[in-house]
Amino acid sequence: MIIGLDVGGTHTDAVLLSENGLERDIKVPTDTSNLFNTVLSGFDLLLDGIDSAKIKRIVISTTLTTNSVVQKQLNPVGIIVSSGPGIDPELFRRGEHFYAVSGSIDHRGRERQPINRNEIEQISEKMQHAGIEYVGVIGKFSPRNPAHEIEICEILKKNFPTVFLGHRVSGNLNFPRRISTVHLNTAVYSMHKNFFNAVNDTLKQKGLTAPIQILKADGGTMNLRTSMEFPGQTILSGPAASVMGSIHHAPADKDVLVLDIGGTTTDIAIIVNRAPLLEPVGIGRGKYKSLIRALQTTSRGIGGDSQVTVIEKYIEKTDVEQNGSETISRKKIKALKIGPDRQGPALAFGGPALTPTDAMIWLGIMDGGDKKLSEEGLTLLSEALELSIDQTAEKIFYQTCTTIVNLANQMVEQINSKPVYTVHEFLEGYQIKPQLILLLGGPASHFSDAIQKISGIPTMAVPHSSVANAIGAALARTTCEVSLLVDTERGVATAPEENFTATVSTSYRKDDAINTALALLEKKAVNSGADLKNFEAEVTEFQSFNIVRQFAPRGKIFRIKMQVKPGLIKGFSHGF
Amino acid sequence: MLKSNKKTGLVFFPAFDWAIDPTHPEREERLLYTQDQVSEEGVFDIKGIKEYKPDLVTAHEIRRTHFCVPDEATITTKSHLISAGGATAIARAVMEKKIDNGFALVRPPGHHAMRISHGGRGFCHINMEAVMVEMIRQEYGVRRVAIVDTDCHHGDGTNDIYWHDPDTLFISLHQDGRTLYPGSGFTGELGGPNAKGTNLNIPLPPTTATEGYLYIIRNTVLPALEEFKPEIIVNSAGQDNHYTDPLTNMKFSAQGYAELTTLLKPDIAVLEGGYSIEGALPYVNLGIILALAGMDYSRVVEPDYDEERLKQSAHVTDSIKKISDVINGYWHRRYEMREKAGRHGEIQERHREIFYDTDNIFERQKEKVRVCRDCAGAIEIDSKASPGLHIMAIHIPINACNACRETGYEMFDRAQKKKYDKIFLQDRPKDSYIIK
Ligand SMILES: [Zn+2]
Ligand SMILES: [Zn+2]
């Protein structure tokens, strides 16, 4: 049997799955001031009367990292960056102990300016005096050549046993995001370590010997050891859990929209042929912008408990006279505003403000709560809108669904209009056309008819939709990615993330590159705790270029990215 | 998060799967290191910088500028259509005020493509800037446009297309034609009788450095722009003036390009040539992007930049000052020169021979233009390519006066089908293109 546990903002969900399907599911309130207790009480409830020796896999998804970013509770750490030409690195400063040092590597990984050892030694002393415990080191173009990061790390070793290096986080180029990512790993490391070591020890005491896996933002898992080097990857794993929980119900060869409608927000993701779409570079959203591999999700403040108010807005009307002159008139109208705030639960459940849930209760779409309380709120609003109560409730419900559908359409449009860099992709590039909408979250089932009608796309609520997130966590495969660079002119193949360097001859071909990458990927997956029977590799990027100098070919460049495709482990796919 | 001071749009289309041939300077790898630099700098994450997808220009859009022989499909590949579409995508975003300015980093280039195109010249098949400008005129009603071509080669294609158009100020800065392809663009090449002085060619001596370029911009280009008052400024931003370029002999730098961009304030920049793909393009393109976005570019310096070696010699400085004075003189006397260049209503003729180095075609042209003081004048061109076709092309300019419209149709009616393989009429006021 396997366990999935997802710590959410308000609830923590946990499921126990066997070969026969869902054996048990529980929900406990999340105590944000003590996530450790929340997790333990989840396990206690779930395992009550179960033989813990039968548990073969445990996957945990927490909001620990996400919360510390949102609440700006990151530990002070030291950051050293070496940049060379370009945008002033000072603009990417993180905290007081941020040092832009000399040293420069160019876009092909050649050293253009060496590191100044004295400078690093002085900074090292200074940080030690200031009581800094953890340091991150980031070099521009370090995925092309990590030598400077490694050199700086060696100097720091004397004072700092744990140093986080930029080239280890991703093969993607983006210096500011590399700084953010390393900063995040460095800043959440001690909290992450303390938390998971405590969870691990306690579970061991309870007789749970299966290794703990932790859910990442890309909808895959990693083992405890890997997570200690990349704790930031646990950020935004909540939305990933839900998406993974719906993959089961996504048919092969179809594009599927996943809408996770919660109380406060709606998260939208896309599944193509049973695999979730990933962000091209890493998490792209505002304060989370980084090189962390993640599912492509959009989140907006609209959900079942969104606050509904009436606002006045102006619309401009242009009248064109017969003689061609234009009169622009401004007209004041009353309109509904739904979200992005949430004041609390719906009026019907004793909350302080009118919500879409109240409208659904009034319309009989949903049961429960005190309909009288909903009516009071709707009455007030209906007077302001000069509509009947029925019309008001209809309007609220319809506008909520329309807003959600529009958000989903916008996301699809945005992905389809993403720039591409080859003629082939420009002309033949894949365009997403959703053929099914899957709804998740507490109120999901009540929305499906209306969303199907508005979107014109078949829509269904995922079974067990309120614990689909925990199911997703339990079933998520262990994932990872490797980037291999081959430069036959320089005679090297490198994968800096994997500490891999090999010499290559000029006869090195595409197939050699793919085989090398595949071997690296397999090794990395096993190290992260993957079971090779669930291993499904795919090439996500392949580029090859001729290097020409003085009008003559000198060699080739191959750039290859390979990943374990995010997906579900085998053997537990029945009974949902 | 980093924020730009201006809203800047970028189209990045490196066409990683297209080359003239594998070892040609115009090949797949050309923008690879630029992409690496721009990605590594996180440029697309800067708030205020937005990446656009290129359009695919249509035959109809090309026909506002070119006469493609035998037709558009034969002499262009999809890459050309996307490349020009990169320019139009930026132009649309600028015209619709979604962005303050923009830069199309596209390939293949276009500024050697002339009004009649029998194939590839100087790696160019269709003229991106001209196709874009005619789109702007057609869709947004813009009339006065300035195109400043800072590629190291004479922008002879753009120069040819706007040779007779007084509403387009075309300025080309380039290495002296006696020392570089295409061997044209001398100071006396000032435009046809209807547009004398709105074509300015500024040949610069080999080894001109940053100082010299900026001198010309400040002392000749900016004053002309100031007087001309264009509604839109386009920069054909070739990057082969760089001190590391393998095809040219100049000493321009990334800092220089960024400063030039700051001074020129183009609404739309379009990448043209530039073949130092590792040593120049990554830094020059980054410099131009930051300058357009109104951001600090002071640290965008090539790793091998050597101030001493890149100094401009005194005699080069002297000759640049002289060239600047000569051009300024022409500019001030442009109306007077135009008056003298011909009598209203008369037909003038010129003969030209054009070589297409990329496709090995030799073309002979006999061009007739109606001298007109009310518009850019009707034109007919008898063009014979070998190998290739013998065609007649008639152009009626967008703001044509009635007399020139009539003249255009007379030219078209007069052209005999038995004498030509094809006869074309480009009627810009009607936005139509007729083939007989
Ligand atoms: Zn050029
Ligand atoms: Zn006229």
Coordinates of C-alpha atoms in Angstrom, one line a residue, chain A residues 12 92 116 130 144 165 200 245 251 270 274 287 320 335 359 446 458 492 551 558:
Chain A
T12 CA -4.4 18.5 4.9
F92 CA 19.6 41.1 -8.3
N116 CA 40.3 36.6 -7.3
A130 CA 28.4 38.1 10.7
R144 CA 28.3 26.2 -19.7
L165 CA 26.0 26.1 -6.3
N200 CA 11.3 10.9 9.0
G245 CA -4.5 13.5 -9.2
P251 CA -7.7 10.2 -21.9
I270 CA -3.1 21.5 -19.0
R274 CA -1.7 12.1 -20.1
K287 CA 7.7 36.2 -6.7
V320 CA -21.2 58.5 -34.6
A335 CA -21.6 45.5 -12.0
A359 CA -25.8 31.7 -5.0
H446 CA -21.6 21.8 -8.7
P458 CA -17.3 18.2 -22.3
V492 CA 34.1 18.0 -24.7
F551 CA 34.2 29.9 -43.6
F558 CA 24.7 19.4 -29.6

